Coordinates of C-alpha atoms and ligand atoms in Angstrom, one line a residue:
Chain A
M1 CA 8.3 -7.3 -15.2
T2 CA 10.7 -6.6 -17.9
Y3 CA 13.8 -4.8 -16.8
S4 CA 14.5 -3.6 -20.3
D5 CA 11.4 -1.4 -20.1
L6 CA 12.8 0.2 -17.0
S7 CA 16.5 0.6 -17.3
K8 CA 16.5 3.7 -19.4
P9 CA 13.8 5.9 -18.0
I10 CA 14.5 5.1 -14.4
D11 CA 18.0 6.5 -14.6
E12 CA 16.7 9.7 -16.1
L13 CA 13.9 9.9 -13.6
I14 CA 16.2 9.6 -10.7
K15 CA 18.5 12.3 -12.1
S16 CA 15.6 14.6 -12.8
H17 CA 14.2 14.1 -9.3
G18 CA 17.5 15.0 -7.8
L19 CA 18.6 14.3 -4.2
P20 CA 16.6 16.4 -1.7
E21 CA 18.6 18.3 0.8
R22 CA 16.8 16.9 3.7
E23 CA 15.2 13.4 3.9
V24 CA 12.7 11.9 6.2
Y25 CA 11.8 8.3 5.5
L26 CA 8.4 7.4 6.8
D27 CA 7.6 4.5 4.6
H28 CA 8.4 1.8 7.2
E29 CA 5.2 0.1 6.3
N30 CA 6.9 -1.1 3.1
S31 CA 10.3 -1.4 4.4
G32 CA 13.0 0.7 6.0
L33 CA 16.2 1.2 7.7
I34 CA 18.3 -1.4 9.4
I35 CA 19.6 -1.0 13.0
P36 CA 23.4 -0.5 12.7
E37 CA 24.2 -3.2 15.2
A38 CA 22.2 -5.6 13.1
L39 CA 24.0 -4.6 10.0
R40 CA 27.3 -5.2 11.8
A41 CA 26.1 -8.6 12.9
I42 CA 25.3 -9.5 9.3
D43 CA 28.7 -8.4 8.1
D44 CA 30.4 -10.5 10.7
A45 CA 28.1 -13.4 9.9
Y46 CA 29.0 -13.3 6.2
R47 CA 32.7 -13.3 7.1
L48 CA 32.6 -15.8 9.9
S49 CA 29.7 -18.0 11.1
G50 CA 27.5 -17.6 8.1
K51 CA 30.0 -19.2 5.7
G52 CA 29.0 -22.8 6.1
H53 CA 25.8 -24.8 5.9
P54 CA 24.2 -25.4 9.3
S55 CA 23.3 -29.0 8.6
I56 CA 26.7 -30.3 7.6
T57 CA 29.1 -32.3 9.7
H58 CA 32.4 -30.4 9.7
L59 CA 33.8 -27.4 11.6
M60 CA 32.1 -24.8 9.4
G61 CA 28.8 -26.6 9.6
W62 CA 29.1 -26.8 13.4
I63 CA 29.9 -23.1 13.6
S64 CA 26.9 -22.2 11.4
Y65 CA 24.6 -24.4 13.4
Q66 CA 25.8 -22.8 16.6
A67 CA 25.3 -19.3 15.2
L68 CA 21.8 -20.2 14.0
Y69 CA 20.9 -21.7 17.4
E70 CA 22.1 -18.7 19.3
A71 CA 20.2 -16.3 17.1
T72 CA 17.1 -18.4 17.7
V73 CA 17.5 -18.5 21.4
N74 CA 17.7 -14.7 21.3
I75 CA 14.4 -14.4 19.5
A76 CA 12.8 -17.0 21.7
L77 CA 13.7 -15.1 24.8
A78 CA 12.2 -11.9 23.4
I79 CA 8.8 -13.4 22.6
N80 CA 8.9 -16.0 25.4
C81 CA 8.8 -19.3 23.7
S82 CA 11.2 -22.1 23.2
P83 CA 13.7 -22.1 20.3
E84 CA 12.2 -25.3 18.9
E85 CA 8.9 -23.4 18.4
I86 CA 10.5 -21.0 15.8
V87 CA 10.5 -21.8 12.1
Y88 CA 12.4 -19.4 9.8
T89 CA 11.0 -18.4 6.5
H90 CA 12.4 -15.7 4.2
S91 CA 9.7 -13.1 4.8
G92 CA 6.5 -12.4 6.8
T93 CA 4.6 -13.2 3.6
E94 CA 6.0 -16.7 3.7
A95 CA 5.3 -17.1 7.4
N96 CA 1.6 -16.2 6.9
N97 CA 1.4 -18.6 3.9
L98 CA 2.9 -21.4 6.0
A99 CA 0.4 -20.8 8.7
I100 CA -2.6 -20.8 6.4
M101 CA -1.6 -23.3 3.7
G102 CA 0.4 -25.5 6.1
S103 CA -2.6 -26.1 8.3
S104 CA -5.0 -27.0 5.4
E105 CA -4.3 -30.7 5.4
L106 CA -4.7 -31.1 9.2
S107 CA -8.2 -32.3 9.1
S108 CA -10.7 -33.5 6.5
K109 CA -13.6 -32.2 8.5
R110 CA -12.6 -28.7 9.1
K111 CA -13.2 -26.7 6.0
K112 CA -13.8 -23.2 7.2
I113 CA -11.1 -20.5 7.5
I114 CA -11.9 -17.3 9.4
V115 CA -9.9 -14.2 8.9
S116 CA -10.6 -10.5 9.5
S117 CA -11.5 -8.4 6.6
I118 CA -8.5 -6.2 7.1
E119 CA -5.8 -8.9 7.1
H120 CA -2.6 -8.4 5.2
L121 CA -2.8 -9.9 1.7
S122 CA -0.3 -12.5 2.6
V123 CA -3.1 -14.0 4.8
I124 CA -6.1 -13.2 2.6
F125 CA -4.7 -14.5 -0.6
P126 CA -3.6 -18.0 0.6
A127 CA -7.0 -18.3 2.3
E128 CA -8.8 -17.4 -0.9
R129 CA -6.5 -19.8 -2.8
L130 CA -7.8 -22.6 -0.5
E131 CA -11.3 -21.8 -1.7
K132 CA -10.4 -23.7 -4.8
H133 CA -9.8 -26.8 -2.7
G134 CA -13.2 -26.7 -1.0
F135 CA -12.5 -24.4 1.8
K136 CA -14.9 -21.7 2.8
V137 CA -13.4 -18.3 3.8
I138 CA -15.3 -16.1 6.2
K139 CA -14.1 -12.5 6.5
V140 CA -15.0 -11.0 9.8
P141 CA -16.1 -7.4 9.4
V142 CA -14.6 -4.6 11.5
D143 CA -15.9 -1.4 12.9
G144 CA -15.0 2.1 11.8
E145 CA -11.7 2.0 13.7
G146 CA -10.8 -1.5 12.5
F147 CA -11.8 -3.6 15.6
V148 CA -13.0 -7.0 14.8
N149 CA -16.7 -7.6 15.3
L150 CA -16.5 -10.2 18.1
D151 CA -20.2 -11.1 18.0
F152 CA -19.9 -11.9 14.3
L153 CA -16.8 -14.0 15.0
S154 CA -18.6 -15.9 17.8
E155 CA -21.6 -16.6 15.5
H156 CA -19.4 -18.1 12.8
V157 CA -16.8 -20.2 14.7
D158 CA -17.9 -23.8 14.9
K159 CA -16.6 -27.4 14.8
E160 CA -15.9 -27.1 11.1
T161 CA -13.5 -24.2 11.6
L162 CA -9.9 -25.0 10.8
I163 CA -8.1 -21.8 11.7
V164 CA -8.9 -18.2 12.8
S165 CA -6.4 -15.6 11.8
V166 CA -6.4 -12.0 13.0
A167 CA -3.4 -9.7 13.1
A168 CA -2.4 -8.4 16.5
V169 CA -1.7 -5.0 15.0
N170 CA -3.1 -3.9 11.6
H171 CA -0.4 -2.9 9.2
E172 CA -2.3 0.0 7.6
I173 CA -4.4 1.7 10.3
G174 CA -2.6 0.5 13.5
T175 CA -5.6 -1.1 15.2
I176 CA -4.4 -3.2 18.2
Q177 CA -6.8 -6.1 18.4
D178 CA -7.8 -7.9 21.6
I179 CA -6.2 -11.2 20.6
K180 CA -6.9 -12.7 24.0
A181 CA -10.6 -12.0 23.7
I182 CA -10.6 -13.5 20.2
R183 CA -8.7 -16.6 21.5
D184 CA -11.2 -17.1 24.3
I185 CA -14.2 -16.8 22.0
V186 CA -12.7 -19.4 19.7
R187 CA -11.5 -21.8 22.4
D188 CA -14.8 -21.6 24.2
K189 CA -16.4 -23.0 21.0
D190 CA -13.9 -25.6 20.2
E191 CA -10.4 -26.2 21.5
G192 CA -9.3 -27.9 18.2
I193 CA -9.4 -24.7 16.2
L194 CA -6.0 -23.2 15.4
I195 CA -5.4 -19.6 16.3
H196 CA -3.0 -17.6 14.2
T197 CA -2.0 -14.0 14.6
D198 CA 0.1 -12.1 12.1
A199 CA 2.4 -10.3 14.5
C200 CA 4.6 -8.7 11.9
D201 CA 3.6 -5.2 12.9
A202 CA 3.1 -6.0 16.5
L203 CA 6.6 -7.0 17.4
G204 CA 8.4 -4.0 19.1
R205 CA 5.2 -2.0 19.2
I206 CA 3.1 -3.9 21.8
P207 CA 4.1 -6.4 24.5
L208 CA 4.3 -9.9 22.9
D209 CA 4.6 -12.9 25.1
M210 CA 3.7 -16.2 23.4
K211 CA 3.0 -17.9 26.7
K212 CA 0.6 -15.2 27.8
L213 CA -0.9 -14.7 24.4
D214 CA -1.4 -18.4 24.1
V215 CA -2.1 -18.6 20.4
D216 CA -1.0 -21.5 18.2
L217 CA 0.8 -19.7 15.4
A218 CA 2.3 -16.2 15.1
S219 CA 4.1 -14.6 12.1
F220 CA 7.1 -12.2 12.2
S221 CA 9.0 -10.3 9.7
S222 CA 12.6 -9.1 10.1
H223 CA 12.5 -5.9 8.1
K224 CA 9.4 -4.8 10.0
V225 CA 11.5 -4.6 13.2
Y226 CA 14.4 -2.7 11.5
G227 CA 16.2 -5.9 10.7
P228 CA 17.4 -7.0 7.3
K229 CA 15.2 -8.2 4.5
G230 CA 15.3 -11.9 3.8
A231 CA 14.1 -13.3 7.1
G232 CA 10.8 -14.0 8.6
A233 CA 9.6 -16.5 11.2
L234 CA 6.5 -18.5 12.2
Y235 CA 6.0 -19.3 15.9
V236 CA 4.5 -22.8 15.9
R237 CA 3.4 -23.8 19.4
E238 CA 4.8 -27.1 20.6
G239 CA 2.5 -29.9 19.5
I240 CA 1.0 -28.2 16.5
K241 CA 1.7 -30.2 13.4
L242 CA 1.8 -28.3 10.1
E243 CA 2.6 -29.6 6.7
P244 CA 5.5 -27.9 4.8
I245 CA 4.4 -25.9 1.8
V246 CA 7.8 -25.9 0.0
H247 CA 9.6 -29.2 -0.7
G248 CA 13.2 -30.2 -1.0
Q249 CA 16.2 -31.3 0.9
L250 CA 15.7 -30.5 4.5
S251 CA 18.2 -28.4 6.4
T252 CA 17.8 -27.9 10.2
Q253 CA 14.0 -27.3 10.0
K254 CA 11.3 -29.7 9.1
L255 CA 8.8 -27.1 8.0
W256 CA 11.0 -25.1 5.7
P257 CA 13.5 -27.0 3.5
G258 CA 16.5 -25.3 1.8
I259 CA 19.3 -23.4 3.4
E260 CA 18.4 -20.9 6.1
N261 CA 19.4 -17.3 5.4
I262 CA 21.8 -17.4 8.3
P263 CA 23.3 -13.9 8.0
S264 CA 19.9 -12.3 7.7
I265 CA 18.6 -14.4 10.6
I266 CA 21.5 -13.2 12.7
G267 CA 20.7 -9.6 11.8
F268 CA 17.0 -10.3 12.5
S269 CA 17.8 -11.7 15.9
K270 CA 20.0 -8.7 16.7
A271 CA 17.2 -6.3 15.7
V272 CA 14.7 -8.2 17.8
E273 CA 17.1 -8.2 20.8
I274 CA 17.6 -4.4 20.6
M275 CA 14.0 -3.6 20.1
H276 CA 13.1 -5.9 23.0
R277 CA 15.8 -4.3 25.3
N278 CA 14.6 -0.8 24.5
F279 CA 10.9 -1.6 24.3
K280 CA 9.6 0.8 26.8
E281 CA 11.5 3.9 25.7
N282 CA 10.9 3.1 22.0
V283 CA 7.2 2.9 22.5
L284 CA 7.2 6.1 24.5
K285 CA 9.2 7.9 21.9
M286 CA 7.2 6.6 18.9
T287 CA 3.9 7.5 20.7
G288 CA 5.1 11.1 21.2
L289 CA 6.2 11.4 17.6
R290 CA 2.9 9.9 16.4
E291 CA 0.8 12.2 18.4
R292 CA 2.7 15.2 17.3
L293 CA 2.4 14.2 13.7
I294 CA -1.3 13.3 13.9
N295 CA -2.3 16.4 15.8
G296 CA -0.1 18.6 13.6
I297 CA -1.8 17.4 10.5
L298 CA -5.4 17.4 11.7
N299 CA -4.9 20.9 13.1
S300 CA -3.2 22.5 10.2
I301 CA -4.9 20.9 7.2
D302 CA -8.6 21.1 6.5
H303 CA -10.6 18.2 5.1
T304 CA -8.5 15.5 6.7
L305 CA -9.6 12.2 8.4
L306 CA -7.6 10.0 10.7
N307 CA -7.9 6.3 9.6
G308 CA -7.9 3.9 12.6
P309 CA -8.4 4.6 16.3
F310 CA -7.1 7.5 18.3
G311 CA -5.1 6.9 21.5
H312 CA -3.8 3.8 23.2
K313 CA -5.4 1.3 21.0
R314 CA -3.4 2.5 18.0
A315 CA 0.1 1.2 17.3
P316 CA 2.6 3.7 18.5
D317 CA 4.2 4.1 15.1
N318 CA 1.1 4.4 12.8
V319 CA -0.2 7.5 11.2
N320 CA -2.8 7.1 8.4
V321 CA -4.6 10.2 7.2
S322 CA -7.0 10.8 4.3
F323 CA -6.6 14.1 2.6
L324 CA -9.8 14.7 0.9
Y325 CA -9.8 16.4 -2.6
C326 CA -6.2 15.3 -2.9
E327 CA -5.0 12.3 -4.9
G328 CA -2.6 10.2 -2.8
E329 CA -0.2 9.0 -5.5
A330 CA 0.4 12.6 -6.7
L331 CA 0.9 13.7 -3.1
T332 CA 3.4 10.9 -2.6
V333 CA 5.5 12.1 -5.5
E334 CA 5.1 15.7 -4.4
L335 CA 6.5 14.8 -1.0
S336 CA 9.2 12.7 -2.5
T337 CA 10.6 15.8 -4.2
K338 CA 10.8 17.3 -0.7
G339 CA 12.6 14.3 0.6
I340 CA 9.7 12.9 2.5
Y341 CA 8.9 9.2 1.7
V342 CA 5.5 7.9 2.4
S343 CA 3.0 5.5 0.8
S344 CA -0.5 6.0 -0.4
G345 CA -3.5 3.8 0.4
S346 CA -4.4 3.3 -3.3
A347 CA -2.4 1.6 -5.9
C348 CA -2.6 2.0 -9.6
T349 CA -2.6 -1.6 -10.6
S350 CA -4.9 -1.5 -13.6
R351 CA -7.2 0.9 -15.4
V352 CA -8.6 2.1 -12.2
L353 CA -7.0 3.1 -8.9
E354 CA -7.5 0.3 -6.5
P355 CA -8.3 1.5 -3.0
S356 CA -6.9 -0.4 0.0
H357 CA -9.2 -3.2 1.1
V358 CA -8.5 -2.1 4.7
L359 CA -9.8 1.4 4.2
L360 CA -12.9 0.2 2.4
A361 CA -13.5 -2.3 5.2
I362 CA -13.6 0.5 7.8
G363 CA -16.2 2.2 5.6
R364 CA -14.1 4.8 3.8
K365 CA -15.4 5.8 0.4
Y366 CA -13.3 5.4 -2.7
E367 CA -12.3 9.0 -2.9
E368 CA -11.4 9.0 0.8
A369 CA -9.2 6.0 0.4
H370 CA -7.5 7.5 -2.7
G371 CA -6.3 10.5 -0.7
S372 CA -4.8 8.5 2.1
L373 CA -1.2 8.6 3.2
L374 CA 0.4 6.0 5.4
M375 CA 3.4 7.1 7.5
K376 CA 5.2 5.2 10.2
V377 CA 7.5 6.8 12.7
S378 CA 10.3 4.8 14.2
P379 CA 12.4 5.1 17.4
F380 CA 15.1 6.5 15.2
H381 CA 13.2 9.6 14.1
T382 CA 13.6 12.9 15.9
T383 CA 11.1 15.6 16.7
L384 CA 12.9 17.7 14.1
D385 CA 12.1 15.1 11.4
V386 CA 8.4 15.4 12.4
E387 CA 8.5 19.2 12.4
Y388 CA 10.1 19.1 8.9
V389 CA 7.2 16.9 7.7
L390 CA 4.6 19.2 9.4
D391 CA 6.2 22.2 7.7
A392 CA 6.2 20.6 4.2
L393 CA 2.8 18.9 4.2
P394 CA 0.3 21.8 4.1
G395 CA 2.0 23.3 1.1
A396 CA 2.2 20.0 -0.7
V397 CA -1.5 19.2 -0.1
R398 CA -2.4 22.8 -1.1
R399 CA -0.6 22.4 -4.4
I400 CA -2.0 19.0 -5.3
R401 CA -5.5 20.3 -4.4
S402 CA -4.9 23.4 -6.6
L403 CA -4.5 21.2 -9.7
S404 CA -7.9 19.6 -9.3
P405 CA -11.1 20.6 -11.0
I406 CA -13.0 19.8 -7.8
K407 CA -12.0 22.1 -5.0
P408 CA -12.8 21.5 -1.3
P409 CA -15.7 23.6 -0.1
R410 CA -14.8 26.5 2.2
K411 CA -15.1 25.6 5.8
V412 CA -18.0 27.5 7.4
I413 CA -16.9 28.9 10.7
Chain B
M1 CA -2.8 -10.2 -10.9
S2 CA 0.0 -8.0 -11.8
S3 CA 3.3 -7.7 -10.0
R4 CA 4.3 -4.4 -8.6
V5 CA 7.2 -2.3 -9.9
P6 CA 7.7 1.3 -9.2
L7 CA 6.2 3.5 -11.9
T8 CA 9.0 4.7 -14.1
Y9 CA 7.6 7.4 -16.3
G10 CA 9.9 9.5 -18.4
K11 CA 11.4 12.5 -16.8
K12 CA 9.0 14.7 -18.9
V13 CA 6.2 13.5 -16.7
L14 CA 8.1 14.6 -13.5
E15 CA 8.9 17.9 -15.1
L16 CA 5.3 18.6 -16.1
F17 CA 4.0 17.4 -12.7
R18 CA 6.3 19.9 -11.0
N19 CA 5.6 22.7 -13.4
P20 CA 2.5 22.0 -15.2
K21 CA 1.8 24.1 -18.3
N22 CA -1.7 25.5 -19.0
L23 CA -3.0 24.7 -15.6
G24 CA -6.2 26.2 -14.3
R25 CA -9.8 27.0 -15.1
M26 CA -10.6 29.2 -18.1
E27 CA -13.5 31.6 -17.5
D28 CA -14.1 32.5 -21.1
A29 CA -13.9 29.0 -22.6
N30 CA -16.3 28.2 -25.4
A31 CA -16.0 24.5 -24.9
E32 CA -15.1 22.4 -21.9
A33 CA -15.6 18.9 -20.6
L34 CA -14.8 16.7 -17.6
A35 CA -13.9 13.0 -17.7
G36 CA -13.4 10.5 -14.9
S37 CA -14.4 11.0 -11.3
L38 CA -13.1 11.3 -7.8
A39 CA -14.0 7.7 -7.1
C40 CA -11.9 6.6 -10.1
G41 CA -9.0 8.4 -8.7
D42 CA -8.6 10.3 -11.8
M43 CA -10.4 13.2 -13.4
I44 CA -9.4 15.6 -16.1
A45 CA -11.1 18.8 -17.1
I46 CA -10.2 20.4 -20.5
Y47 CA -11.1 24.0 -21.3
L48 CA -10.8 25.3 -24.9
K49 CA -11.0 28.8 -26.4
I50 CA -11.9 28.3 -30.1
N51 CA -11.9 30.9 -32.8
E52 CA -15.4 30.4 -34.3
L53 CA -14.3 31.5 -37.8
T54 CA -11.2 29.4 -38.2
E55 CA -12.1 26.7 -35.8
K56 CA -8.6 26.9 -34.4
I57 CA -7.9 26.3 -30.7
V58 CA -6.4 29.6 -29.6
D59 CA -6.0 28.6 -26.0
A60 CA -6.3 25.4 -23.9
K61 CA -6.2 24.8 -20.2
F62 CA -6.7 21.8 -17.9
E63 CA -7.3 20.8 -14.4
S64 CA -6.6 17.3 -13.1
Y65 CA -7.2 15.2 -10.1
G66 CA -4.9 12.2 -10.4
C67 CA -1.4 10.9 -10.3
A68 CA 1.6 12.6 -11.7
A69 CA 1.2 10.8 -15.1
N70 CA -2.4 12.0 -15.2
I71 CA -1.4 15.6 -14.6
A72 CA 1.4 15.4 -17.2
A73 CA -0.9 13.8 -19.8
A74 CA -3.5 16.6 -19.5
S75 CA -0.8 19.2 -19.5
I76 CA 1.0 17.9 -22.6
L77 CA -2.2 17.5 -24.5
T78 CA -3.1 21.1 -24.0
E79 CA 0.3 22.0 -25.3
M80 CA -0.2 19.7 -28.3
I81 CA -3.5 21.2 -29.4
K82 CA -2.8 24.9 -29.0
G83 CA -2.9 26.5 -32.5
K84 CA -4.4 23.3 -34.1
N85 CA -7.7 23.3 -35.8
L86 CA -10.4 21.1 -34.2
Q87 CA -10.2 18.4 -36.9
D88 CA -6.4 17.9 -36.3
A89 CA -6.9 18.1 -32.5
W90 CA -9.6 15.4 -32.8
K91 CA -7.1 13.1 -34.5
I92 CA -4.6 13.0 -31.6
S93 CA -4.7 9.6 -30.0
W94 CA -3.7 8.4 -26.5
R95 CA -0.6 6.9 -28.0
D96 CA 0.4 10.3 -29.4
V97 CA 0.1 11.7 -25.8
S98 CA 2.1 8.8 -24.4
N99 CA 4.8 9.2 -27.0
E100 CA 5.0 12.9 -26.4
L101 CA 5.6 12.1 -22.7
G102 CA 8.4 9.7 -23.6
G103 CA 6.3 6.6 -23.2
L104 CA 3.9 6.0 -20.3
P105 CA 4.2 2.8 -18.4
P106 CA 1.4 0.3 -19.3
V107 CA -0.6 0.8 -16.1
K108 CA -0.6 4.5 -16.9
Y109 CA -1.9 4.3 -20.5
H110 CA -5.3 5.1 -19.2
C111 CA -4.1 8.6 -18.2
G112 CA -3.4 9.3 -21.8
V113 CA -6.7 7.8 -22.7
L114 CA -8.6 9.9 -20.2
A115 CA -7.0 13.1 -21.4
V116 CA -7.9 12.4 -25.0
G117 CA -11.4 11.3 -23.9
S118 CA -12.0 14.5 -22.2
L119 CA -10.6 16.6 -25.1
R120 CA -13.0 14.8 -27.5
R121 CA -15.9 15.4 -25.1
A122 CA -15.0 19.1 -25.2
I123 CA -15.0 19.1 -29.0
R124 CA -18.3 17.3 -29.1
A125 CA -19.7 19.8 -26.6
Y126 CA -18.5 22.7 -28.9
Y127 CA -20.6 21.2 -31.8
A128 CA -23.6 20.4 -29.6
N129 CA -25.5 23.4 -30.9
R130 CA -23.5 24.1 -34.0
S131 CA -23.7 22.2 -37.3
K132 CA -21.6 19.1 -37.1
P133 CA -18.6 18.7 -39.5
D134 CA -18.2 15.6 -41.6
W135 CA -15.1 14.4 -39.8
L136 CA -16.9 14.2 -36.4
P137 CA -18.0 10.6 -36.0
E138 CA -21.5 9.8 -34.6
E139 CA -20.1 6.9 -32.7
F140 CA -18.0 7.3 -29.6
T141 CA -14.3 6.6 -30.2
Q142 CA -12.3 4.2 -28.1
E143 CA -11.0 6.9 -25.8
E144 CA -14.5 8.3 -25.1
K145 CA -15.9 4.9 -24.5
H146 CA -13.1 4.2 -22.1
A147 CA -13.9 7.3 -20.1
L148 CA -17.5 6.3 -19.9
E149 CA -16.8 2.7 -18.9
E150 CA -14.4 3.9 -16.2
E151 CA -17.0 6.3 -14.8
K152 CA -19.7 3.6 -14.8
L153 CA -17.5 0.8 -13.4
M154 CA -16.4 3.0 -10.5
E155 CA -20.0 4.0 -9.8
T156 CA -20.9 0.3 -9.5
L157 CA -17.8 -0.6 -7.5
A158 CA -18.2 2.3 -5.1
K159 CA -21.8 1.3 -4.4
R160 CA -20.9 -2.3 -3.8
A161 CA -18.1 -1.3 -1.4
Q162 CA -20.6 0.9 0.5
R163 CA -23.0 -2.1 0.7
T164 CA -20.4 -4.6 2.1
A165 CA -18.6 -2.3 4.5
L166 CA -19.8 -2.1 8.1
Ligands
PLP501 C1 1.0 -7.3 9.0 C2 2.0 -7.7 8.0 N1 2.0 -9.0 7.6 C3 2.8 -9.5 6.7 C4 3.8 -8.7 6.1 C5 4.6 -9.3 5.0 O1 5.9 -9.3 5.5 P1 7.2 -9.3 4.4 O2 7.3 -8.0 3.9 O3 8.3 -9.7 5.3 O4 6.8 -10.3 3.4 C6 3.8 -7.3 6.4 C7 4.7 -6.5 5.7 O5 4.5 -5.3 5.5 C8 2.9 -6.9 7.4 O6 2.9 -5.6 7.7

């Protein structure tokens, strides 16, 4: 990236776009708002406890260490584990990398890594990287709604398997996997296989109890639970020995050297605490907003497909719809001019538009993936927000479709 | 692999995306062409009305399935060629389109390329059953080749994806 390329046009672009009168931010997949209490906690941390280094022996060090410990106890309470089982990283991406790369030196015999075909790239890429070091990566296929094919999994786990990694909730299509069933299949074959779940999008959306879930490793990301950016965590079950993947002077944690981002961790902890405390009402609220949004879109706009499952096996915040005959990136910009911020399932990274690997894995065609929008409601949205989106969407889709040389066929009634 | 930055096209792109000029099908076009495909995620149709005596483009329109830059590239190209004779219109390169838009970001160069590719296809179509002028090369130009390659590549990729899914 060269900033000099950007600095001029981006200024003009922002001005030319203008500030919409009303805004509804639905791009919580990529990142989003921070809970005000968490922001306040961070502010306090920077001025008070976050000043020092938590591994140094003087008053400021002790205060920092205490603050870090209290934040960790809070998170441990929410997910039911012990504070010693939590390793902080600076993002969910890093937590997933630590789980996959950090386990790679555990055994010289286990050379197979099994992941689902719809994992986040922060699981898939480190796994693929290990292929260069003699590992074999198996991607378990999923069905049309994103559920992992358990028979395929069962056929492929064996004594050579190092780790099995499946996200509890898929980040794009909201599929809630049966992690306990996956765990049992794996353990029945061989108790020495590590089980990792990327729980970045599960925390605050489905009940998460590390004791009951009984996996070995689980990843979390602060900004995905309306905490600040700059903090992530890996749950590492007691007794599991990983190797660090970054190296340097240790601070309080063996697995992640360098200073902990204490203010962000404190904010993360506050966000987790609040999401945990309000879990039931949050889920109820998000589910209501999600259903209104999904039904509103499918009922008012022709040639639409819901991506991911309907109903209770879908994350309460996830809405992912393909608008056929409508290019997603254009629709994203069109909605932006109306103050609605969403993301599209295809990204223009090269000459061609790259469709999301998740949508391809559930059997969507390229053109169906290109027209997809991902929206995530939060407990902080109102029904009025959703109604505003439902008012604006049909017109936006109609306009983008009207530009295209290929028009949708008329529905025969 | 490339890093991700937000696409920062010039404000001209946003303007033309919001209010495209020369949008729509042309019923009485005497040359037209389509480049790209739905699977590629970008597709441009160019329609030309050409004065047969002077070989001047008297009217040009476009339709586009694609991102904001794609729409703007097709729209600005139709503006650039109106009133030009076919030989001068042929000479317009994707860089000219990009410059006219205030500079496309590198990942969006192909939008300019596709717009020019589809214009040149339309010009070739015009001469399909007329005597070809000297300036019209036999060989495909870079922009035309690009459009063809993109269409072929996506066909292969889409087939492969269908095979591996489910
Ligand atoms: C399921 C999942 N895993 C990992 C990540 C990466 O987390 P981070 O953005 O903190 O790097 C995300 C973020 O979107 C995610 O949704």
